[in-house]
Amino acid sequence: MHASPPRGLEVSHRIISERVARLELIKQKGVEPYPTKFSVTHTAAAVLEAFESLEKDQAAVAVAGRLLSKRGHGKASFGHILDRSGKLQAYFREDVLGPEGYELFGLLDVGDIIGVTGPVFRTRTGEVTVKAESVTLLSKSLRPLPEKWHGLKDVETRYRQRYVDLIVNTEVRRQFVLRSRIVSTIRRFLDSRGFIEVETPILQPLYGGAFARPFVTRHEALDMQLYLRIADELYLKRLLVGGLDRVYEIGKDFRNEGIDRTHNPEFTQLEVYQAYADYQDIMDLVEEMLVEVVTEVHGGTKCKYGEHELDFARPWKRVSYFGALKEAVGADLTGSSDEEVRALCVKLGMDVEAIATGKKPGAETGRAGAVQGGERGGQRAEARGVAQDGGGGAGGPVGGGGPGGAGWGRTMVRGRLLDELFSEKAQPNLIQPTFVYDYPKEVSPLAKDKGGSPGIVERFEPIVAGLEVGNAFSEQNDPLEQARQFDLQAQARADGALEVQPKDTDYLRALEYGMAPAGGLGLGIDRIVMILTDARTIRDVVLFPQLRAEALREEDEREDEGGSTPDAGA
RNA sequence: GCGCCGUUAGCUCAAUUGGCAGAGCAUCUGACUCUUAAUCAGGAGGUUGGAGGUUCGAUUCCUCCACGGCGCACCA
C-alpha cells in the first residue's frame, strides 16, 4: 500500500468484482453467504491429534476456517483450511457432495471462511484429510489474499493490514500468541505470590513518574485538560500507602516522543511494588519471573536472540554500575570528580562539550533504544531535569516548541558524562542477562540512598542483549526528601525543561502518611517480547504499530466497484 | 526534525548505457475423481506512488510532494 492507490485498484477491482459476481450467484441459489453460526467439533490441530481414533470410528468431524488453497481435479478437489490451531486438508468429491454441493464448492474462493463436516482419512501421500460430506459457506471473502508461496512481505502493508499479515504469515501469528502467553505467565507468577493486579488512571490531571512529554487531551464535561499517563508509578505507590502491600499493573504508557525500532508512542509496561522489600529482593523477583516466562515459551532457560544464545538461568551476572564501567573503560570512577570523568571522556575521544551542553551530535544512542518499556518511572530522567540549568526549550511544561534539549547544568555534567560512558562503552557488552546495580544518585532521585555509600542509590537495571529491559530500586519513602526533589524539578521546569513532571502535591501528601519501605520495578513488556521472540523491531511485537495516516480512497473504490461486472463465474 | 535508501500487475520480483514494461503465483476460459508450489492448454490484467521538469523518447535523469525502511536527533 503506497500513498496513492491508483491503477492497481483497477486490477484488484476486477478481482473483487469477480468475487462479488460469485457472491450474487450464491445468493441466487438460495444460500446465505453470511450465516450466523457453525458448530465446530474439532480444531485442525485436534483432528491431527486424535486422528487414529477418529479414523477407526469413522466419526464425522466439523471443522471451520479460512480456505487457503484450492486444487481442482475436475470432479474432485483438495484444499487447506486454516483455523486458530493451524491448517488441515479437506477433500471434496462431487459424488459425495452431490452436483449441487459440488457446484457451490466451485463458487468458493480462496480466502472464504467455510465449515466442513465429514470423516477423516489419510491420503495416498499420507496427509490427514477431512473427506467433506458437507460444505458450508460461513463468510464470503471479496479480496484476494497475497501469494501463497512468497506470502506478504511489504512491511508497510503488514503493519497497516495486520489482519492479512496474520492470515498468511504463520510466524507472525505464532509471535503474537507467544506474546499473550508471556503476559499471562507474568500474571500467574505475580498472582501466585500474593500480588494483586490493579488499574490506575490513564487519564491524569497531572502526569508524572517519568521524564517525558505527554499526550494532551481534554475532558469536555469537566472542562479540563488531561494527560495520557507516562508511567503508573506515583499512583501505585499511593496504593502502598493505602496498605495494598503487593500490587502490580500491566498497561499502556504513552510518551510523546520519537518513533524508532525500539519505541512506539504507546507501549506496555509492567510495574510491580512490594512492601517490606528492597532492590535485592526485586532482583530475585525478576530472575525468578523471567526464568518462569522463558521456560513457558521456550521449554528451558535458553533463548536465541539474533547472533546470541541467551541463558536466563539463575543466578544472573550482577555487576555494579561503576564495576561495569571500570570493566569497559579501565578506570574506576567511583567517587570521581567532575574533572576526572571529563578528562577520561576527552581521552576516549568523546565530544565532552557537546554532551555537556546537550548538543552532542550522534551520541546518547545506547540509552535511547534501551529503555522503551524498560525504564520505569524515569528516575534518571527526573534527575536530568533537575540538573538542567540552562539552555534549552522555553515555554510551558508541555508542548512547548523546543526540542527540550536544554543544556546540562554544570552540576550535572558528571552524571551526564557517566551515563554517556555507560551507554556507549559498558551496556553494549552486556549480552547475557545481567543486573547492573548501584547507580549514581545524580541520575536517580526517586531511589533511596545506599547506606554508607555517599552519592550512590539502591537501584538496578536488568540488561539483556545489550538492552535495558527494566528499572528498579528501593523506593524513596522519605516525604521530606521527596519534596526536596520535587522542588528541584520545579526549578528545572521553570528553567524550561519540558519533560520534567509537575510537582505532585497529592503524592507528597500520601507519602506524609507514611509508606512502608518497598522495592519497585518497571519492566518493558514489548522489549521482553522482542527478546523472547527474536524480533528486531518493536513493530513486530505490537499488533498495530503507530504509522502515519494512510491515503485511503475508500469512496473512489466504492464507486469503481459499482461499475463493470466481469463475466466471471457466470 | 535531519540524512540515506525504497515505492513497477492482487502478491513476490525483473527490466542492458534513457529506446515497444516482463516473469512466477493469483485471477479468467477449457481438460482432469488421492492432489499438495497439482498438472496441461489458452486468455486477460500496467498512465511504473503523485505532480512538475529535461529529452525526439523517461520505470530509468532532475525538482517538489506522499508513504515506508534504516540511521541520527529527541526520548523511555
PDB file of N, CA, C and O in Angstrom, chain A residues 30 32 61 198 248 286-287 300 315 375 377 415 434 442 539:
ATOM      1  N   GLY A  30     -30.058 -19.429  -3.277  1.00  0.00           N
ATOM      2  CA  GLY A  30     -30.756 -19.525  -2.000  1.00  0.00           C
ATOM      3  C   GLY A  30     -29.835 -19.832  -0.848  1.00  0.00           C
ATOM      4  O   GLY A  30     -30.274 -20.237   0.229  1.00  0.00           O
ATOM      5  N   GLU A  32     -27.287 -18.648   2.029  1.00  0.00           N
ATOM      6  CA  GLU A  32     -26.924 -17.462   2.800  1.00  0.00           C
ATOM      7  C   GLU A  32     -25.400 -17.389   2.905  1.00  0.00           C
ATOM      8  O   GLU A  32     -24.788 -18.275   3.515  1.00  0.00           O
ATOM      9  N   VAL A  61     -16.236 -35.253  11.741  1.00  0.00           N
ATOM     10  CA  VAL A  61     -15.842 -34.068  12.486  1.00  0.00           C
ATOM     11  C   VAL A  61     -16.400 -32.844  11.771  1.00  0.00           C
ATOM     12  O   VAL A  61     -16.739 -32.906  10.591  1.00  0.00           O
ATOM     13  N   VAL A 198      -3.930  -4.283  39.763  1.00  0.00           N
ATOM     14  CA  VAL A 198      -4.781  -3.107  39.918  1.00  0.00           C
ATOM     15  C   VAL A 198      -4.756  -2.297  38.636  1.00  0.00           C
ATOM     16  O   VAL A 198      -3.937  -2.526  37.749  1.00  0.00           O
ATOM     17  N   TYR A 248       0.527  -4.829  41.319  1.00  0.00           N
ATOM     18  CA  TYR A 248       1.150  -4.676  40.006  1.00  0.00           C
ATOM     19  C   TYR A 248       0.123  -4.209  39.008  1.00  0.00           C
ATOM     20  O   TYR A 248      -1.088  -4.354  39.221  1.00  0.00           O
ATOM     21  N   VAL A 286      12.777 -10.606  39.715  1.00  0.00           N
ATOM     22  CA  VAL A 286      12.935 -10.519  38.260  1.00  0.00           C
ATOM     23  C   VAL A 286      13.528 -11.817  37.714  1.00  0.00           C
ATOM     24  O   VAL A 286      13.048 -12.376  36.716  1.00  0.00           O
ATOM     25  N   GLU A 287      14.546 -12.307  38.370  1.00  0.00           N
ATOM     26  CA  GLU A 287      15.169 -13.563  37.939  1.00  0.00           C
ATOM     27  C   GLU A 287      14.159 -14.694  37.898  1.00  0.00           C
ATOM     28  O   GLU A 287      14.027 -15.402  36.901  1.00  0.00           O
ATOM     29  N   GLY A 300      12.776 -24.062  28.358  1.00  0.00           N
ATOM     30  CA  GLY A 300      14.049 -24.091  29.072  1.00  0.00           C
ATOM     31  C   GLY A 300      14.473 -22.666  29.327  1.00  0.00           C
ATOM     32  O   GLY A 300      13.726 -21.737  29.037  1.00  0.00           O
ATOM     33  N   PRO A 315      22.021 -18.040  38.828  1.00  0.00           N
ATOM     34  CA  PRO A 315      21.887 -16.595  39.067  1.00  0.00           C
ATOM     35  C   PRO A 315      22.415 -15.804  37.875  1.00  0.00           C
ATOM     36  O   PRO A 315      23.340 -16.219  37.208  1.00  0.00           O
ATOM     37  N   GLU A 375      12.700   1.237  31.139  1.00  0.00           N
ATOM     38  CA  GLU A 375      12.839   2.108  32.283  1.00  0.00           C
ATOM     39  C   GLU A 375      11.494   2.477  32.844  1.00  0.00           C
ATOM     40  O   GLU A 375      10.629   2.981  32.171  1.00  0.00           O
ATOM     41  N   GLY A 377       9.575   4.369  35.935  1.00  0.00           N
ATOM     42  CA  GLY A 377       9.421   5.687  36.423  1.00  0.00           C
ATOM     43  C   GLY A 377      10.335   6.785  35.937  1.00  0.00           C
ATOM     44  O   GLY A 377      10.036   7.906  36.145  1.00  0.00           O
ATOM     45  N   GLY A 415      27.203  13.374  36.021  1.00  0.00           N
ATOM     46  CA  GLY A 415      26.207  12.333  35.849  1.00  0.00           C
ATOM     47  C   GLY A 415      25.919  12.068  34.383  1.00  0.00           C
ATOM     48  O   GLY A 415      25.817  10.926  33.951  1.00  0.00           O
ATOM     49  N   THR A 434      21.849  -9.595  32.882  1.00  0.00           N
ATOM     50  CA  THR A 434      22.752  -9.006  33.865  1.00  0.00           C
ATOM     51  C   THR A 434      22.022  -7.946  34.672  1.00  0.00           C
ATOM     52  O   THR A 434      21.205  -7.200  34.132  1.00  0.00           O
ATOM     53  N   GLU A 442      22.930  11.202  41.181  1.00  0.00           N
ATOM     54  CA  GLU A 442      22.560  12.299  40.280  1.00  0.00           C
ATOM     55  C   GLU A 442      21.472  11.914  39.299  1.00  0.00           C
ATOM     56  O   GLU A 442      20.710  12.750  38.829  1.00  0.00           O
ATOM     57  N   ARG A 539       7.916  -2.991  16.266  1.00  0.00           N
ATOM     58  CA  ARG A 539       6.709  -3.074  15.434  1.00  0.00           C
ATOM     59  C   ARG A 539       6.301  -4.517  15.182  1.00  0.00           C
ATOM     60  O   ARG A 539       5.161  -4.789  14.832  1.00  0.00           O
TER      61      ARG A 539
END
